[in-house]
Short mmCIF file of C-alpha atoms in Angstrom, two decimals:
data_model
loop_
_atom_site.label_atom_id
_atom_site.label_comp_id
_atom_site.label_asym_id
_atom_site.label_seq_id
_atom_site.Cartn_x
_atom_site.Cartn_y
_atom_site.Cartn_z
CA MET A 188 129.23 68.72 120.69
CA ASP A 189 132.46 67.90 118.79
CA ALA A 190 133.26 69.10 115.01
CA PRO A 191 131.50 66.69 112.42
CA SER A 192 133.84 64.15 111.21
CA TYR A 193 131.97 63.60 107.85
CA THR A 194 131.01 65.37 104.92
CA ASP A 195 127.15 65.97 104.05
CA GLU A 196 127.88 63.82 100.66
CA GLN A 197 129.38 61.00 103.19
CA LEU A 198 126.52 60.74 105.68
CA ASP A 199 124.21 61.00 103.06
CA PHE A 200 126.07 57.90 101.66
CA ILE A 201 126.26 55.98 104.75
CA TRP A 202 122.78 56.53 105.82
CA LYS A 203 121.26 55.39 102.31
CA LYS A 204 123.33 52.03 102.54
CA CYS A 205 121.72 51.48 105.88
CA LEU A 206 118.28 52.05 105.03
CA ALA A 207 118.83 49.36 102.03
CA GLU A 208 119.69 47.11 104.76
CA LEU A 209 116.91 48.08 107.17
CA LYS A 210 114.23 47.58 104.56
CA LYS A 211 115.11 44.27 104.07
CA GLU A 212 114.45 43.56 108.07
CA ILE A 213 111.58 45.81 109.00
CA PRO A 214 107.88 45.31 107.70
CA SER A 215 107.16 47.99 105.12
CA VAL A 216 104.27 49.97 106.80
CA GLU A 217 106.77 50.34 109.68
CA TYR A 218 109.94 51.32 107.68
CA ASP A 219 107.78 53.92 105.80
CA SER A 220 106.37 55.31 109.19
CA PHE A 221 109.43 55.24 111.34
CA ILE A 222 112.50 54.65 109.71
CA VAL A 223 112.02 57.04 106.58
CA PRO A 224 111.80 60.04 108.52
CA ILE A 225 115.07 59.60 110.40
CA LYS A 226 118.06 61.56 109.29
CA LEU A 227 121.54 60.92 109.99
CA GLU A 228 122.95 64.29 110.80
CA ASP A 229 126.69 63.43 112.02
CA ILE A 230 129.13 60.82 113.08
CA SER A 231 131.50 62.51 115.61
CA GLY A 232 133.93 60.55 117.36
CA ASN A 233 132.11 57.19 118.30
CA VAL A 234 128.54 58.80 118.24
CA ALA A 235 125.98 58.69 115.43
CA VAL A 236 123.49 61.77 115.65
CA PHE A 237 120.23 61.37 114.21
CA THR A 238 117.08 63.44 113.93
CA VAL A 239 113.64 62.78 114.18
CA PRO A 240 110.24 64.65 113.30
CA GLY A 241 109.20 64.43 117.19
CA LYS A 242 109.77 63.00 120.72
CA PHE A 243 106.96 60.23 119.65
CA TYR A 244 109.42 59.17 117.05
CA ILE A 245 112.51 59.00 119.64
CA ASP A 246 110.35 56.86 121.88
CA GLN A 247 109.21 54.41 119.18
CA VAL A 248 112.75 54.18 117.37
CA GLU A 249 114.61 53.63 120.72
CA LYS A 250 112.21 50.99 121.72
CA LYS A 251 111.73 48.68 118.54
CA TYR A 252 114.72 49.62 116.13
CA PHE A 253 117.48 50.91 118.27
CA ASN A 254 119.56 47.44 117.89
CA ALA A 255 119.05 47.04 114.48
CA ILE A 256 120.23 50.47 113.48
CA LYS A 257 123.13 50.50 115.72
CA ARG A 258 124.00 47.14 114.39
CA ILE A 259 123.71 48.10 110.51
CA ILE A 260 125.69 51.46 110.94
CA MET A 261 128.26 49.94 112.81
CA ASP A 262 128.75 47.39 109.76
CA CYS A 263 128.70 50.02 107.26
CA THR A 264 130.98 52.32 109.04
CA GLN A 265 133.30 49.36 110.39
CA ASN A 266 133.64 51.69 113.72
CA TYR A 267 131.89 50.91 117.14
CA LEU A 268 129.23 53.77 117.62
CA THR A 269 126.82 54.64 120.19
CA LEU A 270 123.52 56.14 119.05
CA GLN A 271 121.79 59.71 119.76
CA PHE A 272 118.49 60.61 118.72
CA TYR A 273 117.15 64.48 118.60
CA GLU A 274 113.88 66.01 117.65
CA THR A 275 114.41 68.12 114.53
CA ASP A 276 113.38 71.22 115.67
CA ASN A 277 115.34 71.21 118.95
CA TYR A 278 118.61 69.87 117.31
CA THR A 279 121.55 72.57 115.92
CA ARG A 280 124.46 70.98 114.58
CA ALA A 281 127.82 72.23 115.70
CA ARG A 282 128.84 72.60 111.91
CA SER A 283 126.13 75.40 111.49
CA LEU A 284 127.86 77.48 113.86
CA SER A 285 130.47 77.82 111.10
CA ALA A 286 130.26 79.55 107.96
CA SER A 287 131.53 76.06 106.29
CA PRO A 288 131.50 72.53 107.32
CA VAL A 289 134.82 71.14 108.74
CA ASN A 290 135.56 68.31 106.65
CA PHE A 291 138.08 65.65 107.00
CA GLU A 292 141.51 66.39 105.14
CA SER A 293 143.17 63.44 103.56
CA HIS A 294 146.00 65.27 102.22
CA LEU A 295 146.00 63.48 99.27
CA ASN A 296 147.35 64.67 95.54
CA LYS A 297 144.49 64.12 93.34
CA GLN A 298 146.98 64.04 90.52
CA TYR A 299 148.83 60.80 91.63
CA THR A 300 146.58 57.93 90.27
CA PHE A 301 146.95 54.51 88.96
CA ASP A 302 146.18 55.87 85.45
CA SER A 303 149.06 58.43 85.58
CA PHE A 304 151.71 55.75 87.06
CA ILE A 305 153.78 54.01 84.73
CA VAL A 306 154.18 50.54 85.28
CA GLY A 307 157.39 48.80 84.35
CA ASN A 308 159.40 45.50 85.29
CA ASN A 309 160.89 47.86 88.15
CA ASN A 310 157.64 48.34 90.11
CA ARG A 311 154.87 45.76 88.65
CA MET A 312 154.76 43.75 92.05
CA ALA A 313 154.36 47.03 94.23
CA CYS A 314 151.90 48.58 91.70
CA ALA A 315 149.76 44.76 91.80
CA ALA A 316 149.63 45.06 95.42
CA ALA A 317 148.54 48.64 95.45
CA ILE A 318 145.91 48.01 93.27
CA ALA A 319 144.39 44.81 95.33
CA ILE A 320 144.74 47.08 98.50
CA SER A 321 142.67 49.83 96.97
CA GLU A 322 139.84 47.49 95.83
CA SER A 323 139.69 45.77 99.43
CA PRO A 324 141.09 47.66 101.79
CA GLY A 325 142.10 46.24 105.21
CA THR A 326 141.83 42.77 103.93
CA ALA A 327 144.33 42.44 101.16
CA TYR A 328 147.93 42.76 102.50
CA ASN A 329 147.65 44.68 105.36
CA PRO A 330 149.98 46.26 106.50
CA PHE A 331 151.48 47.11 103.29
CA PHE A 332 155.54 47.92 103.33
CA ILE A 333 156.62 49.56 100.18
CA TYR A 334 160.47 50.42 100.14
CA GLY A 335 163.02 51.84 97.31
CA GLN A 336 165.19 54.77 96.94
CA SER A 337 163.84 58.36 96.74
CA GLY A 338 162.27 59.51 93.66
CA LEU A 339 160.92 55.69 92.15
CA GLY A 340 157.17 56.48 92.67
CA LYS A 341 156.56 55.24 96.13
CA THR A 342 154.73 58.42 97.23
CA HIS A 343 152.71 58.24 93.84
CA LEU A 344 151.54 54.72 94.61
CA MET A 345 150.46 55.27 98.14
CA HIS A 346 148.37 58.45 96.63
CA ALA A 347 146.99 56.22 94.29
CA ILE A 348 145.81 53.98 96.92
CA GLY A 349 143.85 56.57 98.70
CA ASN A 350 142.46 58.09 95.72
CA LYS A 351 141.08 54.98 94.42
CA ILE A 352 139.77 54.24 97.87
CA ILE A 353 137.89 57.16 98.30
CA GLU A 354 136.62 57.36 94.90
CA ASN A 355 135.32 53.51 95.46
CA ASP A 356 133.94 54.74 98.86
CA PRO A 357 133.64 58.65 99.47
CA THR A 358 132.87 57.49 103.29
CA LYS A 359 136.32 56.08 103.76
CA LYS A 360 138.49 58.33 105.91
CA VAL A 361 141.87 58.33 104.13
CA LEU A 362 144.77 60.10 105.93
CA TYR A 363 148.20 60.65 103.92
CA VAL A 364 151.00 61.93 106.36
CA THR A 365 154.79 62.03 106.56
CA SER A 366 156.76 60.64 109.59
CA GLU A 367 157.90 63.79 110.15
CA THR A 368 154.34 65.44 110.39
CA PHE A 369 153.50 62.43 112.76
CA THR A 370 156.28 63.24 115.24
CA ASN A 371 155.74 67.00 115.08
CA GLU A 372 152.35 66.52 116.00
CA PHE A 373 152.85 64.24 118.48
CA VAL A 374 155.21 66.68 119.98
CA ASP A 375 153.08 69.44 119.86
CA ALA A 376 150.14 67.12 121.53
CA ILE A 377 152.33 66.49 124.35
CA THR A 378 153.22 70.29 124.58
CA HIS A 379 149.84 71.56 124.47
CA LYS A 380 148.44 68.34 126.54
CA THR A 381 146.26 67.45 123.50
CA ASN A 382 147.03 63.69 123.47
CA GLU A 383 143.34 62.41 123.28
CA GLU A 384 142.67 64.66 120.36
CA PHE A 385 145.99 63.26 118.49
CA ARG A 386 144.85 59.68 119.42
CA ASN A 387 141.47 60.44 118.13
CA LYS A 388 142.55 61.58 115.08
CA TYR A 389 144.96 58.59 114.17
CA ARG A 390 143.16 55.87 115.56
CA ASN A 391 139.78 56.60 113.73
CA ILE A 392 140.41 56.50 110.49
CA ASP A 393 140.30 53.96 107.61
CA VAL A 394 143.24 53.98 105.92
CA LEU A 395 146.67 55.47 107.44
CA LEU A 396 149.15 56.04 104.65
CA LEU A 397 152.51 56.56 106.57
CA ASP A 398 155.40 58.01 104.02
CA ASP A 399 159.15 57.92 104.61
CA ILE A 400 159.07 55.99 108.07
CA GLN A 401 162.72 56.15 108.18
CA PHE A 402 162.68 59.61 109.56
CA LEU A 403 160.58 58.27 112.36
CA GLN A 404 162.36 59.77 115.30
CA LYS A 405 164.34 57.40 117.25
CA THR A 406 162.36 58.65 120.46
CA GLU A 407 160.79 55.83 122.67
CA ARG A 408 157.62 58.03 123.25
CA THR A 409 157.09 58.50 119.58
CA GLN A 410 157.60 54.93 118.63
CA GLU A 411 155.61 53.84 121.39
CA GLU A 412 152.64 56.15 120.08
CA PHE A 413 153.09 54.73 116.79
CA PHE A 414 153.14 51.18 117.89
CA PHE A 415 150.01 51.60 119.61
CA THR A 416 148.00 53.50 116.63
CA PHE A 417 149.41 50.66 114.44
CA ASN A 418 147.96 48.20 116.75
CA ALA A 419 144.53 49.98 117.34
CA LEU A 420 144.35 50.54 113.39
CA TYR A 421 145.50 46.64 112.46
CA GLU A 422 142.67 45.10 115.23
CA ALA A 423 140.14 47.38 113.70
CA LYS A 424 141.13 45.82 110.05
CA HIS A 425 141.70 49.27 108.89
CA GLN A 426 144.50 49.70 106.23
CA ILE A 427 148.10 50.84 106.79
CA VAL A 428 150.71 51.36 104.11
CA VAL A 429 154.17 52.25 104.99
CA SER A 430 156.94 53.93 102.78
CA CYS A 431 160.87 53.98 103.46
CA ASP A 432 163.85 54.16 101.36
CA THR A 433 165.53 50.94 102.84
CA PRO A 434 164.64 47.51 103.38
CA LEU A 435 162.82 46.57 106.29
CA SER A 436 165.78 44.39 107.61
CA LYS A 437 167.90 47.39 107.11
CA LEU A 438 165.68 49.91 109.03
CA GLU A 439 167.77 50.04 112.36
CA ILE A 440 165.85 53.26 113.80
CA LEU A 441 162.83 51.11 114.39
CA GLU A 442 162.29 48.97 117.55
CA ASP A 443 162.04 45.10 116.68
CA ARG A 444 158.48 44.92 117.66
CA LEU A 445 157.43 47.34 114.94
CA ARG A 446 159.48 45.68 112.34
CA THR A 447 157.75 42.41 113.40
CA ARG A 448 154.43 44.04 112.81
CA PHE A 449 155.35 45.50 109.39
CA ALA A 450 156.57 41.88 108.50
CA TRP A 451 152.86 40.59 109.09
CA GLY A 452 151.69 42.04 105.76
CA LEU A 453 153.28 42.35 102.06
CA ILE A 454 156.63 43.55 101.65
CA ALA A 455 157.72 45.02 98.10
CA ASP A 456 160.28 47.11 96.19
CA VAL A 457 160.22 49.55 93.74
CA GLN A 458 163.47 49.45 91.92
CA ALA A 459 165.11 52.04 89.37
CA PRO A 460 163.43 52.07 85.92
CA ASP A 461 165.13 50.67 82.89
CA TYR A 462 165.49 52.35 80.08
CA GLU A 463 162.22 51.53 78.46
CA THR A 464 160.25 52.49 81.39
CA LYS A 465 162.17 55.60 81.40
CA VAL A 466 161.17 56.70 77.72
CA ALA A 467 157.29 55.72 78.72
CA ILE A 468 157.34 57.67 81.41
CA LEU A 469 158.81 60.70 79.40
CA ASN A 470 156.18 60.14 76.67
CA LYS A 471 153.47 60.10 79.39
CA LYS A 472 154.18 63.40 81.11
CA ALA A 473 155.04 64.97 77.46
CA GLU A 474 151.31 63.62 76.77
CA GLU A 475 150.14 65.35 79.97
CA LYS A 476 152.05 68.45 79.12
CA ASP A 477 150.11 68.40 75.72
CA ILE A 478 153.61 68.57 73.85
CA GLU A 479 155.46 66.60 70.96
CA VAL A 480 158.91 65.39 71.55
CA GLU A 481 160.55 63.30 68.92
CA SER A 482 161.54 60.12 70.00
CA GLU A 483 165.41 60.65 69.46
CA VAL A 484 165.04 63.57 71.94
CA LEU A 485 163.11 61.34 74.17
CA ASP A 486 165.96 58.71 73.94
CA TYR A 487 168.69 61.15 74.53
CA ILE A 488 167.02 62.34 77.82
CA ALA A 489 166.22 58.97 78.82
CA SER A 490 169.94 57.84 78.23
CA CYS A 491 171.52 61.00 80.12
CA THR A 492 169.61 61.16 83.21
CA GLY A 493 169.78 59.06 86.38
CA ASP A 494 167.19 56.49 88.39
CA ASN A 495 164.84 59.73 89.84
CA ILE A 496 161.78 59.92 88.02
CA ARG A 497 161.03 63.35 89.38
CA GLU A 498 163.86 64.43 87.09
CA LEU A 499 162.54 63.02 84.14
CA GLU A 500 159.55 65.15 84.94
CA GLY A 501 161.51 68.06 85.57
CA VAL A 502 163.37 67.97 82.12
CA ILE A 503 159.89 67.71 80.20
CA ASN A 504 158.66 71.08 82.67
CA ARG A 505 161.85 72.86 81.24
CA LEU A 506 161.04 71.83 77.70
CA SER A 507 157.25 72.81 77.83
CA MET A 508 158.33 76.00 79.07
CA ALA A 509 160.75 76.35 75.99
CA ILE A 510 158.01 75.97 73.74
CA LEU A 511 155.98 78.83 75.54
CA GLN A 512 159.07 80.85 74.69
CA GLY A 513 158.94 80.03 70.99
CA GLN A 514 161.85 77.27 71.11
CA GLU A 515 162.15 74.20 69.00
CA ILE A 516 162.40 70.72 70.86
CA ASP A 517 165.52 69.38 69.58
CA ILE A 518 168.51 67.73 71.04
CA ASP A 519 170.48 71.09 71.81
CA LEU A 520 167.73 71.88 73.89
CA ALA A 521 167.41 68.83 75.79
CA LYS A 522 171.05 69.23 76.50
CA ASP A 523 170.26 72.63 77.90
CA ALA A 524 167.60 71.43 80.31
CA LEU A 525 169.62 68.49 81.46
CA LYS A 526 172.47 71.09 82.35
CA HIS A 527 170.11 71.85 85.49
CA LEU A 528 170.32 68.63 87.08
CA SER A 529 173.00 68.14 90.08
CA ASP A 530 176.44 67.15 89.27
CA ASP A 531 175.39 63.66 91.25
CA ASN A 532 173.10 62.85 88.55
CA LEU A 533 174.34 63.91 85.39
CA HIS A 534 177.70 63.84 83.98
CA GLU A 535 179.08 64.88 80.47
CA ILE A 536 178.89 61.90 78.01
CA THR A 537 181.54 62.31 75.27
CA GLU A 538 182.76 59.80 72.71
CA GLY A 539 185.69 59.09 74.88
CA VAL A 540 183.63 57.94 77.75
CA ILE A 541 181.44 55.61 75.30
CA ILE A 542 184.79 54.24 74.10
CA ASP A 543 186.02 53.46 77.19
CA CYS A 544 183.06 52.08 78.66
CA VAL A 545 182.35 49.61 75.83
CA SER A 546 186.02 48.54 76.00
CA ARG A 547 185.59 48.01 79.87
CA PHE A 548 182.50 46.19 79.30
CA PHE A 549 183.88 43.45 76.65
CA LYS A 550 187.14 43.30 78.25
CA ILE A 551 189.40 44.67 75.37
CA SER A 552 191.74 47.50 75.26
CA VAL A 553 190.71 50.91 73.87
CA GLU A 554 193.77 50.35 71.46
CA ASP A 555 192.13 47.43 69.94
CA LEU A 556 188.62 48.65 69.97
CA LEU A 557 190.17 51.59 67.90
CA SER A 558 192.58 49.68 65.68
CA LYS A 559 192.16 48.14 62.10
CA LYS A 560 191.62 44.61 63.38
CA ARG A 561 188.44 42.92 62.33
CA THR A 562 188.41 39.86 64.45
CA LYS A 563 184.92 39.05 65.50
CA GLU A 564 185.83 39.76 69.02
CA LEU A 565 186.50 43.27 68.25
CA VAL A 566 184.12 44.15 65.33
CA TYR A 567 180.75 43.53 67.61
CA PRO A 568 181.97 45.57 70.29
CA ARG A 569 183.30 48.42 67.95
CA GLN A 570 180.19 48.75 65.93
CA ILE A 571 178.03 48.77 69.20
CA ALA A 572 180.38 51.84 70.34
CA MET A 573 179.51 53.47 66.99
CA TYR A 574 175.87 52.72 67.63
CA LEU A 575 176.03 54.39 70.92
CA CYS A 576 177.84 57.45 69.51
CA ARG A 577 175.27 58.11 67.21
CA THR A 578 172.17 57.52 69.25
CA LEU A 579 173.47 58.97 72.59
CA LEU A 580 175.35 62.15 71.11
CA ASP A 581 173.97 62.45 67.73
CA MET A 582 177.10 62.48 66.07
CA SER A 583 177.53 62.77 62.52
CA TYR A 584 179.01 59.71 60.52
CA PRO A 585 182.12 61.35 59.86
CA ASN A 586 182.69 62.67 62.94
CA ILE A 587 182.31 59.26 64.33
CA GLY A 588 184.64 57.91 61.89
CA LYS A 589 187.41 60.60 63.27
CA ALA A 590 186.75 59.29 66.87
CA PHE A 591 187.60 55.74 65.63
CA ASN A 592 190.92 56.43 64.25
CA GLY A 593 189.55 57.85 60.73
CA LYS A 594 187.23 55.04 59.98
CA ASP A 595 185.34 55.80 56.71
CA HIS A 596 182.21 57.01 57.11
CA SER A 597 179.97 54.35 55.15
CA THR A 598 181.60 51.80 57.75
CA VAL A 599 180.14 53.86 60.31
CA MET A 600 176.82 54.01 58.71
CA TYR A 601 176.86 50.07 58.20
CA ALA A 602 177.69 49.51 62.05
CA VAL A 603 174.87 51.92 63.24
CA GLU A 604 172.37 50.18 60.79
CA GLN A 605 173.38 46.76 61.59
CA ILE A 606 173.27 47.24 65.51
CA SER A 607 169.81 49.71 65.04
CA ASN A 608 168.20 46.36 63.38
CA GLN A 609 169.79 43.79 65.48
CA VAL A 610 168.51 45.51 68.71
CA LEU A 611 164.88 45.35 67.79
CA ILE A 612 164.89 41.40 67.39
CA ASN A 613 168.12 40.02 69.32
CA ASP A 614 167.14 40.50 73.22
CA ASP A 615 170.47 39.64 74.33
CA LEU A 616 171.96 42.63 72.11
CA HIS A 617 168.94 44.63 73.51
CA LYS A 618 169.97 43.88 77.00
CA THR A 619 173.51 44.42 76.63
CA VAL A 620 172.92 48.09 74.93
CA ASP A 621 170.47 48.90 77.88
CA GLU A 622 173.08 47.95 80.27
CA LEU A 623 176.01 49.88 78.55
CA LYS A 624 173.85 53.04 78.28
CA LYS A 625 173.19 52.60 82.25
CA TYR A 626 176.77 52.42 82.89
CA ILE A 627 177.54 55.44 80.61
CA ASN A 628 174.95 57.40 82.14
CA SER A 629 176.24 56.96 85.53
CA GLY A 630 179.54 57.70 85.07
CA LYS A 631 180.89 54.66 87.30
CA VAL A 632 184.13 52.55 86.29
CA ILE A 633 182.73 49.01 85.13
#
């Protein structure tokens, strides 16, 4: 007999649902006499195994209630099943041969939930779709194709879907797997001639979460196997979620027939987080680590890091370690934590970089920006540049004045105060400052 596919808790959950339905159809005396003593022992492959007190019960159940039980348990599990009945005293489950039961492994990270996911303008649609799928898997947006650059939260959303589905219904068999693992397991199945076991694993689940499909090997047999797996799950109305680092239209590695099938459902992208979302993520990560970080330090980290959300978590982890070592969290400590990022994602930001970036953004020369001219076309960009030097570099007012050809510190204070107040109420200025921070952080020439 095959190893059990469900835990005792899941089997109990399924049978209680079935009993509730059977009670509606079967007279109470018959229900109490013949249905209540039945126990669902196992669902392995396409076989549901039951035990009853004796042979007399088997005869009565198979004769009078077999079709009702089969119909209801198939409806509860959403799988085609055959039924087998055994006498309790003669039945020994395969799992009893093992010291511990064999449980279905979902490979889900329990920490990746919707509660721990920060929603912003960059991921709002993808998150809304993910929540809808978790509430109604197989019917809402199937398949779901989610794409975006690495480190933006695609994997988090996939795990959140799986965790929520299992929370809602612990009998659901949810499997998270990378395309690399899928390929390796398929190759291993061919090598050891266990193709049937491989297919049973992937085609008898309720939800398949396949991450990084761009790494699916461009071999005819691997893609063909996934094609048939996709069809089997889709036709059974089982949920399929796939992630990728590129849009579907640019995914040349896949055959046209696979691309077509992904287009049957919903396609959503996850974009780079904006400045506010990055600050919110940093706040959330700091809260999870139970550490307090001043807003100016969080602002500095958000301004000096790239788009990869994992980098933000890494910086918070380093700050947490520093606290354990008795250090105080300030701008200098944040700068030290940022040094560990790769050069591709972090570059040195100086007053010169800010001045150059602002001058390019407003299409004025650096000489005019630093001059004593007080035309409106120059004063506004100059004040913004001073504000950015203060907020991004934490420069003193006198030092900012020196960087701007000896401006008086009171002039600098006025400029910073003006922009600080206006950025809170002026949406256009807010967007301008946010865009400038992105350019300054990226190190790219405007």
